[in-house]
JSON list of C-alpha atoms in Angstrom, two decimals:
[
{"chain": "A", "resi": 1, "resn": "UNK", "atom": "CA", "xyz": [0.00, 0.00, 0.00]},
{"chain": "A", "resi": 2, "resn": "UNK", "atom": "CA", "xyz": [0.93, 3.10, -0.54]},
{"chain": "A", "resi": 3, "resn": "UNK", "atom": "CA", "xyz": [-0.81, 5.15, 2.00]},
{"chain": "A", "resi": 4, "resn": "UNK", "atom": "CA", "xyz": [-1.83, 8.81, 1.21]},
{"chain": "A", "resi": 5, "resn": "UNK", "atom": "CA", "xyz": [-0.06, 10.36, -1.86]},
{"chain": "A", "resi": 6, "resn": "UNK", "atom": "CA", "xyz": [0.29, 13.72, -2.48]},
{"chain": "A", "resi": 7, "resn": "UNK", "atom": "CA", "xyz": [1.35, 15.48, -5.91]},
{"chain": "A", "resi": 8, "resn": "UNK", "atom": "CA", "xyz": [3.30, 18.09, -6.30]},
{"chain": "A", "resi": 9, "resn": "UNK", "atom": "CA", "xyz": [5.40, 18.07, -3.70]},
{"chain": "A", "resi": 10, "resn": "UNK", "atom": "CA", "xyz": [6.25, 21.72, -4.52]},
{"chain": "A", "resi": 11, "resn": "UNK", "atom": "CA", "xyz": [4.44, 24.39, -6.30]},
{"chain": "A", "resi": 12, "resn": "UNK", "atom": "CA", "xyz": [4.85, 27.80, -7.19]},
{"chain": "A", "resi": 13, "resn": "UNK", "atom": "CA", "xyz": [2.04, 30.04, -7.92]},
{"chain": "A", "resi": 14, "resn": "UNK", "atom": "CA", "xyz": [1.53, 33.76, -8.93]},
{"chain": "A", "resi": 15, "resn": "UNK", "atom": "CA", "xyz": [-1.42, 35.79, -7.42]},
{"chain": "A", "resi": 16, "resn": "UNK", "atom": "CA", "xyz": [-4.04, 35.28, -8.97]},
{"chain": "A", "resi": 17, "resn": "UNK", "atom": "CA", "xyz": [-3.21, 31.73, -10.54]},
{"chain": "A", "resi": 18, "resn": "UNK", "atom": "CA", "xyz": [-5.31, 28.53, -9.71]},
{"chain": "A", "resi": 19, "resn": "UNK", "atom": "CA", "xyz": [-4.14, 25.32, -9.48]},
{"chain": "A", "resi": 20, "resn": "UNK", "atom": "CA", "xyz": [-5.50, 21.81, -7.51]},
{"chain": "A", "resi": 21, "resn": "UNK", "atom": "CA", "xyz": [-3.56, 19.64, -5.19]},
{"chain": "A", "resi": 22, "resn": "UNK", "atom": "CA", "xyz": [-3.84, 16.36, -5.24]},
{"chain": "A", "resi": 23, "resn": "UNK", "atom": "CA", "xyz": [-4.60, 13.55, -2.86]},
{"chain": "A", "resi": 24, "resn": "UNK", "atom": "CA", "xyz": [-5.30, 10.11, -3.03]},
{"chain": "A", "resi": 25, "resn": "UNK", "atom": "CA", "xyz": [-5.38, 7.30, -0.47]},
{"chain": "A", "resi": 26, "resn": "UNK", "atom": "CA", "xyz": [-5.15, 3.58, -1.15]},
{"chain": "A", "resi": 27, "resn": "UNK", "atom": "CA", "xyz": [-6.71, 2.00, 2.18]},
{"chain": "A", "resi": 28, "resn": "UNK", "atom": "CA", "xyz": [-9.97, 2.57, 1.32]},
{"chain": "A", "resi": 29, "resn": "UNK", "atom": "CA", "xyz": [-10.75, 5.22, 3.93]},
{"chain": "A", "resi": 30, "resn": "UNK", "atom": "CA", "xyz": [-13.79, 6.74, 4.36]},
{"chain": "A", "resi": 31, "resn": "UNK", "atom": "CA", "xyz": [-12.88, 10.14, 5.96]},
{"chain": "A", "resi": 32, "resn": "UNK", "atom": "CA", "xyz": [-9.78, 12.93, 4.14]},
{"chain": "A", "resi": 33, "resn": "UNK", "atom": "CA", "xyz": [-9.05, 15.74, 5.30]},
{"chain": "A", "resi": 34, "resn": "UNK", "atom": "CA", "xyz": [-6.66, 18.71, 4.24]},
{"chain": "A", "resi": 35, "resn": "UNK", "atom": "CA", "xyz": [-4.81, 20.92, 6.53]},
{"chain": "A", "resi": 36, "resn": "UNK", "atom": "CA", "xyz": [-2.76, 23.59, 6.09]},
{"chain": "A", "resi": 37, "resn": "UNK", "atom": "CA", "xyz": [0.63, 24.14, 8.67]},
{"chain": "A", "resi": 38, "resn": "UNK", "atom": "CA", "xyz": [2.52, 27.70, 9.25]},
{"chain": "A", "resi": 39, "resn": "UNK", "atom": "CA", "xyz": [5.53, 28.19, 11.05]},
{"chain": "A", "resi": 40, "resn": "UNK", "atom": "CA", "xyz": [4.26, 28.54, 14.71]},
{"chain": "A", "resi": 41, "resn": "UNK", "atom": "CA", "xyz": [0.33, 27.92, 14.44]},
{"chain": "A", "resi": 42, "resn": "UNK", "atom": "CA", "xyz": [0.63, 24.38, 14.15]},
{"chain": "A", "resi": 43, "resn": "UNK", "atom": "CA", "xyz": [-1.53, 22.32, 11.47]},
{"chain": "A", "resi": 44, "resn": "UNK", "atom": "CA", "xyz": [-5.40, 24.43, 10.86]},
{"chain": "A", "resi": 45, "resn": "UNK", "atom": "CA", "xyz": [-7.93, 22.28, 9.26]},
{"chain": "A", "resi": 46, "resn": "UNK", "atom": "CA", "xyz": [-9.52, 23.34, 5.72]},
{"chain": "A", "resi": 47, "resn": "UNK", "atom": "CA", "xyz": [-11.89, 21.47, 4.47]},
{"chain": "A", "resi": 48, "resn": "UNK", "atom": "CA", "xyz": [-12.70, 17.54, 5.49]},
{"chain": "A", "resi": 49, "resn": "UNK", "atom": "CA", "xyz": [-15.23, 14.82, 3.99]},
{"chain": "A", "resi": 50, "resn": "UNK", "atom": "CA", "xyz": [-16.46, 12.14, 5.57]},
{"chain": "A", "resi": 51, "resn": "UNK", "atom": "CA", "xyz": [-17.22, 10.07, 2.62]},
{"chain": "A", "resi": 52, "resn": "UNK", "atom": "CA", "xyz": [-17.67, 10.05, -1.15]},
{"chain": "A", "resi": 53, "resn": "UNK", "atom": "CA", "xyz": [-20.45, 13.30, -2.17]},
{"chain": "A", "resi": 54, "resn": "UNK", "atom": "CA", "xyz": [-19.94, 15.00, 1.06]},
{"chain": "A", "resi": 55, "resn": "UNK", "atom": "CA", "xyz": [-17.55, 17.01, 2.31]},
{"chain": "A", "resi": 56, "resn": "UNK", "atom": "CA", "xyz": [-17.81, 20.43, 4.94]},
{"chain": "A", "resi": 57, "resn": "UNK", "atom": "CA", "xyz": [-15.32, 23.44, 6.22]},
{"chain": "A", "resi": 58, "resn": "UNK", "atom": "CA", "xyz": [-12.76, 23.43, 8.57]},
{"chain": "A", "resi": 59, "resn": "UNK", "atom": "CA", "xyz": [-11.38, 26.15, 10.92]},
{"chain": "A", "resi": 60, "resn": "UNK", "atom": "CA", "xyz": [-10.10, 28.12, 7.80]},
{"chain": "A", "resi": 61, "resn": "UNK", "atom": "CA", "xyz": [-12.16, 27.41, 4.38]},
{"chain": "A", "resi": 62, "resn": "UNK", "atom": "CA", "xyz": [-12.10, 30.28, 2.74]},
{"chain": "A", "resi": 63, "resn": "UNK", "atom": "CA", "xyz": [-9.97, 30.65, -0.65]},
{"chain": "A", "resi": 64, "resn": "UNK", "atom": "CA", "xyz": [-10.44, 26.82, -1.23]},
{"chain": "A", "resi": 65, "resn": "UNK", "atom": "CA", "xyz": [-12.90, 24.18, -2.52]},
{"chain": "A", "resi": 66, "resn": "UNK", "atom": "CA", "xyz": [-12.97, 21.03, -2.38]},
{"chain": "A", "resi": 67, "resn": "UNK", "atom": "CA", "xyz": [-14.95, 17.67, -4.02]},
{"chain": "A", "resi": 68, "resn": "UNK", "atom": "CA", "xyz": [-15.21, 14.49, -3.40]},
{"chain": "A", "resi": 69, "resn": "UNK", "atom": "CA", "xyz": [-16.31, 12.20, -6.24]},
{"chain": "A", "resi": 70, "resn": "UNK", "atom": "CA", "xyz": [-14.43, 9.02, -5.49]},
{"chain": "A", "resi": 71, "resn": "UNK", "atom": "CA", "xyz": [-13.28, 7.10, -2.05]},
{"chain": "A", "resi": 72, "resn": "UNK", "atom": "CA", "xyz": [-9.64, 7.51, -3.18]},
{"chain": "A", "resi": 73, "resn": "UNK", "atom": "CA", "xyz": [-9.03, 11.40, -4.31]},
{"chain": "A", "resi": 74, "resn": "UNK", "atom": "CA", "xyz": [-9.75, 14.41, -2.21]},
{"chain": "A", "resi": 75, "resn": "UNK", "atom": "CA", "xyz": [-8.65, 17.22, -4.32]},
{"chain": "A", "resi": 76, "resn": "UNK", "atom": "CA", "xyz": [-7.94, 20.96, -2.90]},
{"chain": "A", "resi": 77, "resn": "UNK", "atom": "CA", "xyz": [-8.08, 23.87, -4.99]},
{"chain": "A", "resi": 78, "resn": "UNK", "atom": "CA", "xyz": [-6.76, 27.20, -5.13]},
{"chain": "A", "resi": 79, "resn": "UNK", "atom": "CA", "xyz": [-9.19, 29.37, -7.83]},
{"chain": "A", "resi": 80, "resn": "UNK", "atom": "CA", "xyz": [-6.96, 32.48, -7.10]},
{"chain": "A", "resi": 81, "resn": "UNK", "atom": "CA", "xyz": [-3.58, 32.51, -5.15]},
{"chain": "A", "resi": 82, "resn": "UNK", "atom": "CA", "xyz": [-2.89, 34.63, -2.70]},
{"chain": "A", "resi": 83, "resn": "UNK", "atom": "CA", "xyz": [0.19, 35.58, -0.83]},
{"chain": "A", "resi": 84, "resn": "UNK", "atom": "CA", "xyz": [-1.38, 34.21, 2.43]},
{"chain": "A", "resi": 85, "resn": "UNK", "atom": "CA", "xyz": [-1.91, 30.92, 1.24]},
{"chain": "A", "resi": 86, "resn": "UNK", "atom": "CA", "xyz": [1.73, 30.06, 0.80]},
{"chain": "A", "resi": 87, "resn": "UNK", "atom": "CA", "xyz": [2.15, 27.29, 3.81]},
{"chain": "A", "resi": 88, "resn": "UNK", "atom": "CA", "xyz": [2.55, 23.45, 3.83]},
{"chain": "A", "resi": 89, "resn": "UNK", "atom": "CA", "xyz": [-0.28, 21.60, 2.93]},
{"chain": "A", "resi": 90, "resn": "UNK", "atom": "CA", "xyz": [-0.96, 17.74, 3.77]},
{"chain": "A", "resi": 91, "resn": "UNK", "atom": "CA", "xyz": [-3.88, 15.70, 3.41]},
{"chain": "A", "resi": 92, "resn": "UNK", "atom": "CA", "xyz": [-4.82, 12.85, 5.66]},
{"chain": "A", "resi": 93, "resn": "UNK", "atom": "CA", "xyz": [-7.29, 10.04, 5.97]},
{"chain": "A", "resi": 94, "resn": "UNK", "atom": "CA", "xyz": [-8.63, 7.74, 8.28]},
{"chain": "A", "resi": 95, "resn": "UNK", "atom": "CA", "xyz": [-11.42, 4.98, 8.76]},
{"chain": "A", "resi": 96, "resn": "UNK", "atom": "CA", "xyz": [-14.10, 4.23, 11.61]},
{"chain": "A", "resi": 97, "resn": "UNK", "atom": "CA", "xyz": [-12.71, 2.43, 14.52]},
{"chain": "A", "resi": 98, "resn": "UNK", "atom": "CA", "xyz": [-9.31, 3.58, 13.85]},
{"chain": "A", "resi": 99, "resn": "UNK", "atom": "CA", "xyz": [-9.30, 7.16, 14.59]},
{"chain": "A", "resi": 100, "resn": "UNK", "atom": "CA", "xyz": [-5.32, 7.95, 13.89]},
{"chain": "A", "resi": 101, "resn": "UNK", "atom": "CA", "xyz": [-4.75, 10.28, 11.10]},
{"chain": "A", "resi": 102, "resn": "UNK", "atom": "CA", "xyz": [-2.58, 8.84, 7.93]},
{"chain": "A", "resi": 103, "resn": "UNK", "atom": "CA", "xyz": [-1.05, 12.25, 6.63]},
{"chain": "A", "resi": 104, "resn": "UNK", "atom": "CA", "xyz": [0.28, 12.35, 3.57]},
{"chain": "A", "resi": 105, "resn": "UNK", "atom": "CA", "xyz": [4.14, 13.88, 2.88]},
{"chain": "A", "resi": 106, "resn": "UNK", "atom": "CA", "xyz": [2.60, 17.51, 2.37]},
{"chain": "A", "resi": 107, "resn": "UNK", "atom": "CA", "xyz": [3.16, 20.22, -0.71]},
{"chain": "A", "resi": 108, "resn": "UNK", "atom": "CA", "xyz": [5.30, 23.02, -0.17]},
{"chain": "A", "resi": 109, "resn": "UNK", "atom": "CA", "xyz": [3.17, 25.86, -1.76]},
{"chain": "A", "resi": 110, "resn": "UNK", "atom": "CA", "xyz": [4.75, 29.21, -2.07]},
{"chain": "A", "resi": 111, "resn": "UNK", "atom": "CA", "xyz": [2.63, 32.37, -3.81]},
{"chain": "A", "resi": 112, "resn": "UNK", "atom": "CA", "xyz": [4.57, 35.22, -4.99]},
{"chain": "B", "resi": 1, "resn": "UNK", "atom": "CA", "xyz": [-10.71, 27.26, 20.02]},
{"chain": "B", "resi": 2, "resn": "UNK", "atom": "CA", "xyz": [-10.03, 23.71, 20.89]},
{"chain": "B", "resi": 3, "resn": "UNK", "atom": "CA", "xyz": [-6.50, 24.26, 19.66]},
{"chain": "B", "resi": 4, "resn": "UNK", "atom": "CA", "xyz": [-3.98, 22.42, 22.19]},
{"chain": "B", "resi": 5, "resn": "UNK", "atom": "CA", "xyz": [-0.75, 24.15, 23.43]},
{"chain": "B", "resi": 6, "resn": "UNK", "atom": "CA", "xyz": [2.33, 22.52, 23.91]},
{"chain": "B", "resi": 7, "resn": "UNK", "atom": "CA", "xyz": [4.87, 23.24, 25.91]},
{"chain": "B", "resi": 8, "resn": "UNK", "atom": "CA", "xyz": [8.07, 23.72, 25.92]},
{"chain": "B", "resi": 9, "resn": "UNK", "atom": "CA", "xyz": [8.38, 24.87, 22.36]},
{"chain": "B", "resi": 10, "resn": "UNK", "atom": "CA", "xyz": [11.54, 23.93, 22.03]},
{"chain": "B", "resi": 11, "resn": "UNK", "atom": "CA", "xyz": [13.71, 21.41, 23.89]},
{"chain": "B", "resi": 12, "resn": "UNK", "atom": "CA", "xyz": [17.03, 20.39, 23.77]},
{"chain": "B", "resi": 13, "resn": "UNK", "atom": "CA", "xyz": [18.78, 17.49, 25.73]},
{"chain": "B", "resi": 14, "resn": "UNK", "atom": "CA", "xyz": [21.83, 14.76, 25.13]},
{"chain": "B", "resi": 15, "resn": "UNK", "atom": "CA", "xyz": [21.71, 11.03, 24.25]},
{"chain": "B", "resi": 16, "resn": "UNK", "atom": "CA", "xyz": [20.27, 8.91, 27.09]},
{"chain": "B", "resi": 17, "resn": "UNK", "atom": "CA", "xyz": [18.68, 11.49, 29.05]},
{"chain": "B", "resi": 18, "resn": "UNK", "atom": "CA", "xyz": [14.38, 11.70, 29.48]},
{"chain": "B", "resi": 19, "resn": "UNK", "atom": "CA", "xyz": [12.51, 14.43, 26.95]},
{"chain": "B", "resi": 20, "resn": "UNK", "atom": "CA", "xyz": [9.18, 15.25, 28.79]},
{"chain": "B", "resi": 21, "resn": "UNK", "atom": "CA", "xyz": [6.83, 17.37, 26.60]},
{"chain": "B", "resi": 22, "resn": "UNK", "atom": "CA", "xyz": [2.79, 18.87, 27.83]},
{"chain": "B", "resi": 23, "resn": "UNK", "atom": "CA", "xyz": [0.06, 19.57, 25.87]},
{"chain": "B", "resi": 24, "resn": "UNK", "atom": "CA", "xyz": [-2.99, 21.49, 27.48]},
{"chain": "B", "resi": 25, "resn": "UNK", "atom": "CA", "xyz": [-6.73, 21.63, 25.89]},
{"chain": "B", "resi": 26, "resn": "UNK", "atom": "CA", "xyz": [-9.83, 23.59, 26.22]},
{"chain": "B", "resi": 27, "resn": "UNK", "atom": "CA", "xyz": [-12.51, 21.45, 25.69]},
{"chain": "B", "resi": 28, "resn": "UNK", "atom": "CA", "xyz": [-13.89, 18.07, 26.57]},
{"chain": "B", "resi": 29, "resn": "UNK", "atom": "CA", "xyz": [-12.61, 15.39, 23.90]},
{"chain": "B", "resi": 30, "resn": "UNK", "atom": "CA", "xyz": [-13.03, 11.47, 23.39]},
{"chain": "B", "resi": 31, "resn": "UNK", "atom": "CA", "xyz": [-9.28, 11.08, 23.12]},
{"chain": "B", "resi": 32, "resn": "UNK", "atom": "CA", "xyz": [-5.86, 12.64, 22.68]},
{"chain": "B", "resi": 33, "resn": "UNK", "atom": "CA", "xyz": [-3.18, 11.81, 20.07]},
{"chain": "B", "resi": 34, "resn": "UNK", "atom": "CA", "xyz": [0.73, 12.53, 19.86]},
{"chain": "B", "resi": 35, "resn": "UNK", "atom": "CA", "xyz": [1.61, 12.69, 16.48]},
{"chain": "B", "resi": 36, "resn": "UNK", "atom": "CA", "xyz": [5.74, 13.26, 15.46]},
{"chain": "B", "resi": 37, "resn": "UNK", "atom": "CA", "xyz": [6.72, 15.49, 12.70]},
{"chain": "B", "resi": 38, "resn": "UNK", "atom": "CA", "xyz": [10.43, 14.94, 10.62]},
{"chain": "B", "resi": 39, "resn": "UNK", "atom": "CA", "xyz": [11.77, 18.30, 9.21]},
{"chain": "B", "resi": 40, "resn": "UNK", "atom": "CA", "xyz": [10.03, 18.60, 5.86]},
{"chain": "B", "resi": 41, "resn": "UNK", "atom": "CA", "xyz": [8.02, 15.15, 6.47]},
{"chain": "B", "resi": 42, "resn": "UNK", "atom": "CA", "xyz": [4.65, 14.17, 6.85]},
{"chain": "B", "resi": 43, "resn": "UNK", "atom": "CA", "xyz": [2.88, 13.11, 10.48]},
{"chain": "B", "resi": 44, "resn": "UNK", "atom": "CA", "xyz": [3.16, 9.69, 11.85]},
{"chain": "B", "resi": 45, "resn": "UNK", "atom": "CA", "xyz": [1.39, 8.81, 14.61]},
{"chain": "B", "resi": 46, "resn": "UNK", "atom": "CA", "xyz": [2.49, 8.38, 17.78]},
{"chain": "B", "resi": 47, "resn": "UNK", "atom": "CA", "xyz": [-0.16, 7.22, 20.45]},
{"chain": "B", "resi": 48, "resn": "UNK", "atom": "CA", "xyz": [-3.51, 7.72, 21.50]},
{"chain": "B", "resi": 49, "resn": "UNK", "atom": "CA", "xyz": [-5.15, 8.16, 25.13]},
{"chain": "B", "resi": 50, "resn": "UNK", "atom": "CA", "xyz": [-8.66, 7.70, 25.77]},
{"chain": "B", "resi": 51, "resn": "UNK", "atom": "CA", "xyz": [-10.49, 10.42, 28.03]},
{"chain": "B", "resi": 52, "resn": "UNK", "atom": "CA", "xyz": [-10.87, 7.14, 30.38]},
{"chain": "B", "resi": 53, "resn": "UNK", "atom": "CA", "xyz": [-7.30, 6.66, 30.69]},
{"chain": "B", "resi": 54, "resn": "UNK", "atom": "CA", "xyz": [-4.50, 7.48, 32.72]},
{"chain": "B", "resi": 55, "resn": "UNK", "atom": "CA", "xyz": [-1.23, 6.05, 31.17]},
{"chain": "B", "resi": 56, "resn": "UNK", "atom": "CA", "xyz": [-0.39, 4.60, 28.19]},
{"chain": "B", "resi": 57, "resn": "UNK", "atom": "CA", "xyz": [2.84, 2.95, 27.63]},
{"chain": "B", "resi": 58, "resn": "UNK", "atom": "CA", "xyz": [4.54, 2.10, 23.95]},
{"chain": "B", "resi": 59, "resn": "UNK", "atom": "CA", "xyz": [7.61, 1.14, 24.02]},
{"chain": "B", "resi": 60, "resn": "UNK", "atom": "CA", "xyz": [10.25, 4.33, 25.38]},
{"chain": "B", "resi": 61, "resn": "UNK", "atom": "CA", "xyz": [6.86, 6.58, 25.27]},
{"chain": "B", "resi": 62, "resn": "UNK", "atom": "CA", "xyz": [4.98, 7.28, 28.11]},
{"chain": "B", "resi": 63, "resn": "UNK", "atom": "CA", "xyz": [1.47, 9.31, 27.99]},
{"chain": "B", "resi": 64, "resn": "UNK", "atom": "CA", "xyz": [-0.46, 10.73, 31.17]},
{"chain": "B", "resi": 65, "resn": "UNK", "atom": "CA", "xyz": [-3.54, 12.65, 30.33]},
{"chain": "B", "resi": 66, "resn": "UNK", "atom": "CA", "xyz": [-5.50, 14.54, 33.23]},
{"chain": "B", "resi": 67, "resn": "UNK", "atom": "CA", "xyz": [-9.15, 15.42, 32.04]},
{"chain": "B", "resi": 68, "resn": "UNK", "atom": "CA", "xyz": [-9.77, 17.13, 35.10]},
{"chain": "B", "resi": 69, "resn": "UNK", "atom": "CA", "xyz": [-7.00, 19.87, 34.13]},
{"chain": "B", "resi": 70, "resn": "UNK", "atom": "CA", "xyz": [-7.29, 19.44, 30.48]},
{"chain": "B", "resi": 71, "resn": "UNK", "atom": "CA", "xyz": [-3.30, 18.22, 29.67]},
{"chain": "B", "resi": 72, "resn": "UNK", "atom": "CA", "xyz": [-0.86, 15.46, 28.83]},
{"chain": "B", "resi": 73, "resn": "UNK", "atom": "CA", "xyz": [2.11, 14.93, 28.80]},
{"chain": "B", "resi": 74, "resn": "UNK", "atom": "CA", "xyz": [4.19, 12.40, 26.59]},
{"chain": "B", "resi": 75, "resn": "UNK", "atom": "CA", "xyz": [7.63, 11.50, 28.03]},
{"chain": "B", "resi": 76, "resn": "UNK", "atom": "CA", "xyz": [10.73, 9.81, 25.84]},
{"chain": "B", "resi": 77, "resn": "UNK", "atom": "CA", "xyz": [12.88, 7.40, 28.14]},
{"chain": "B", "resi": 78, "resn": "UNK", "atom": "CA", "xyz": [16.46, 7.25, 26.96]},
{"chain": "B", "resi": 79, "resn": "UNK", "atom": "CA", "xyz": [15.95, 9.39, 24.29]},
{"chain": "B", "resi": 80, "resn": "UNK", "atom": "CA", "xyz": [18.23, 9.24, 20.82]},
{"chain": "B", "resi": 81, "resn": "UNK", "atom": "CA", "xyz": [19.27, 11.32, 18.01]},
{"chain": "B", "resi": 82, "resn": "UNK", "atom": "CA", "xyz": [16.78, 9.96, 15.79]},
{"chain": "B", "resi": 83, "resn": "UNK", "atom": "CA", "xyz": [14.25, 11.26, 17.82]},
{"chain": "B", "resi": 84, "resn": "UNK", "atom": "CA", "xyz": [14.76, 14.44, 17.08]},
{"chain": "B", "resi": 85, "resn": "UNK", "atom": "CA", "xyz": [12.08, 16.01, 15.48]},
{"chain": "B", "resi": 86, "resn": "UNK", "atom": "CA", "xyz": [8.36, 17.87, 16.42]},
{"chain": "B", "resi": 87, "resn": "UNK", "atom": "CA", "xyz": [5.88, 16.53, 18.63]},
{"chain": "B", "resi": 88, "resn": "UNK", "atom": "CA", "xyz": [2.58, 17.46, 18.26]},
{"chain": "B", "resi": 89, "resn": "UNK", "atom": "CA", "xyz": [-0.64, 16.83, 20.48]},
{"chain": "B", "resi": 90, "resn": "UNK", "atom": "CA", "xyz": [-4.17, 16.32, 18.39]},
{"chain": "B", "resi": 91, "resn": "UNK", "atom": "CA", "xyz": [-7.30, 16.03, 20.41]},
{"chain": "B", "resi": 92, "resn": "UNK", "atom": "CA", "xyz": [-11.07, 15.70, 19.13]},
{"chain": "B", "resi": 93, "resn": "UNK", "atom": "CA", "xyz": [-13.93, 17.47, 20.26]},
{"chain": "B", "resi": 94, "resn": "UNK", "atom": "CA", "xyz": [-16.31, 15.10, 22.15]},
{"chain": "B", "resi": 95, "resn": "UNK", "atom": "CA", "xyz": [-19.35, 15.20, 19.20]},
{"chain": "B", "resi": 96, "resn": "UNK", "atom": "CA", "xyz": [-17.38, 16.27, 16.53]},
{"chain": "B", "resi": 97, "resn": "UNK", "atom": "CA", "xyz": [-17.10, 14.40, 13.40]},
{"chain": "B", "resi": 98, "resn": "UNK", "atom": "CA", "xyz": [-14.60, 11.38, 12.82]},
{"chain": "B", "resi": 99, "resn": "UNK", "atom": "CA", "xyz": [-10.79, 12.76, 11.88]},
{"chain": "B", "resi": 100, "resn": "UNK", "atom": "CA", "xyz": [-11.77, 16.19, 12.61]},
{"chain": "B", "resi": 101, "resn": "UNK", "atom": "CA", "xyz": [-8.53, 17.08, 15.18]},
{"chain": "B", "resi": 102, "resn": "UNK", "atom": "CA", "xyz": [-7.38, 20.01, 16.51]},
{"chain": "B", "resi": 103, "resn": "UNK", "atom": "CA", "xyz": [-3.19, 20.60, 16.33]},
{"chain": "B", "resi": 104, "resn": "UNK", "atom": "CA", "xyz": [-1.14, 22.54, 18.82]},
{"chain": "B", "resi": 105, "resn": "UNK", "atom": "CA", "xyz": [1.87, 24.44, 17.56]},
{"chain": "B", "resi": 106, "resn": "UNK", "atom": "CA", "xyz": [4.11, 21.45, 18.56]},
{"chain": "B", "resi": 107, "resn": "UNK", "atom": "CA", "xyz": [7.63, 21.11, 20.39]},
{"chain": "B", "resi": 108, "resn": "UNK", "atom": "CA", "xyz": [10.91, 21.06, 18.40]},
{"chain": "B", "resi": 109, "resn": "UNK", "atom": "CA", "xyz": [12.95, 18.63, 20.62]},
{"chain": "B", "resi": 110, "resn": "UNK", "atom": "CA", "xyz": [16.66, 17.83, 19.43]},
{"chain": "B", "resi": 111, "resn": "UNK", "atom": "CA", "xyz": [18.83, 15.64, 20.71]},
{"chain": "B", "resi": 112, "resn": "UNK", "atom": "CA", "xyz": [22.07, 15.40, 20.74]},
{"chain": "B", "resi": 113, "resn": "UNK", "atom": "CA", "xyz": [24.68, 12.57, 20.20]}
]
């Protein structure tokens, strides 16, 4: 298995630009997530889904959407960069009963 | 916020020696997770605590959680190089939705050889 995968692993964006991360999970996990981390505030939840069709906001939504059209992929995306959104982003899943997070090895997303 | 705090932020120690880190929380949760962070690496997880337990042992980690005061701590017995890295606590919000954790800043611990 290959866990949760995450493409790019960098990115760099002008204002203004759009572009989509990717995620995909392999363990056939019913709950992803993606959260964004900045030097000192720790790891801030965007946007989760608790299963194919649904998916809600986190602590900080705004400038991102997200779908859910498939058990594997959990796509994030950016219609128009901003500075503030540069930051680390990772994606993580996990299944009923298990309750541990399975994060993904994060894209490094600078906007210039 | 349900954010938790850890504490100290940073923490430095040699080979061998005990790395003790606490996390405090605001709100009443169903359990509390220690995840470890590599520099430019994703989280693993570490251990989870139930809001009916105590103690948890795995292997050199120890984790006390206190409900009544809202904090754990996660100790590192005999602690090595490879451990250094951050340490972050996660906890739920008793109701809340499957997954959906709340991250404290974390503590940079390095140790040294």
């Amino acid at each position: 298995n290959a866990g949760v995968t995450q493409t790019p692993k960098f990115q760099v964006l002008k204002t203004g630009q759009s572009m989509t991360l990717q995620c995909a999970q392999d363990m056939n996990h019913e709950y992803m997530s993606w959260y964004r981390q900045d030097p000192g505030m720790g790891l801030r939840l965007i946007h989760y889904s608790v299963g194919a069709g649904i998916t809600d906001q986190g602590e900080v939504p705004n400038g991102y959407n997200v779908s859910r059209s498939t058990t594997e992929d959990f796509p994030l995306r950016l219609l128009s960069a901003a500075p503030s959104q540069t930051s680390v982003y990772f994606c993580a899943s996990t299944t009923q009963g298990d309750e541990k997070l399975f994060f993904g090895s994060g894209t490094q997303l600078s906007v210039l | 916020s349900q954010q938790g705090e850890e504490d100290p932020q940073a923490l430095s120690i040699q080979e061998g020696e005990n790395a003790t880190m606490n996390c405090s929380y605001k709100t009443s949760i169903n359990n509390l997770q220690w995840y470890r962070q590599n520099s430019g690496r994703g989280l693993v997880h570490l251990i989870l605590i139930r809001s009916n337990e105590r103690e948890k042992h795995s292997g050199r980690l120890r984790v006390t959680l206190d409900t009544s005061k809202k904090s754990s701590s996660l100790l590192i017995t005999a602690s090595r190089a490879a451990d250094t890295a951050s340490y972050f606590c996660a906890t739920d919000d008793r109701g809340s939705t499957l997954g959906r954790l709340y991250f404290g800043r974390g503590t940079q611990l390095t140790v040294w050889p």
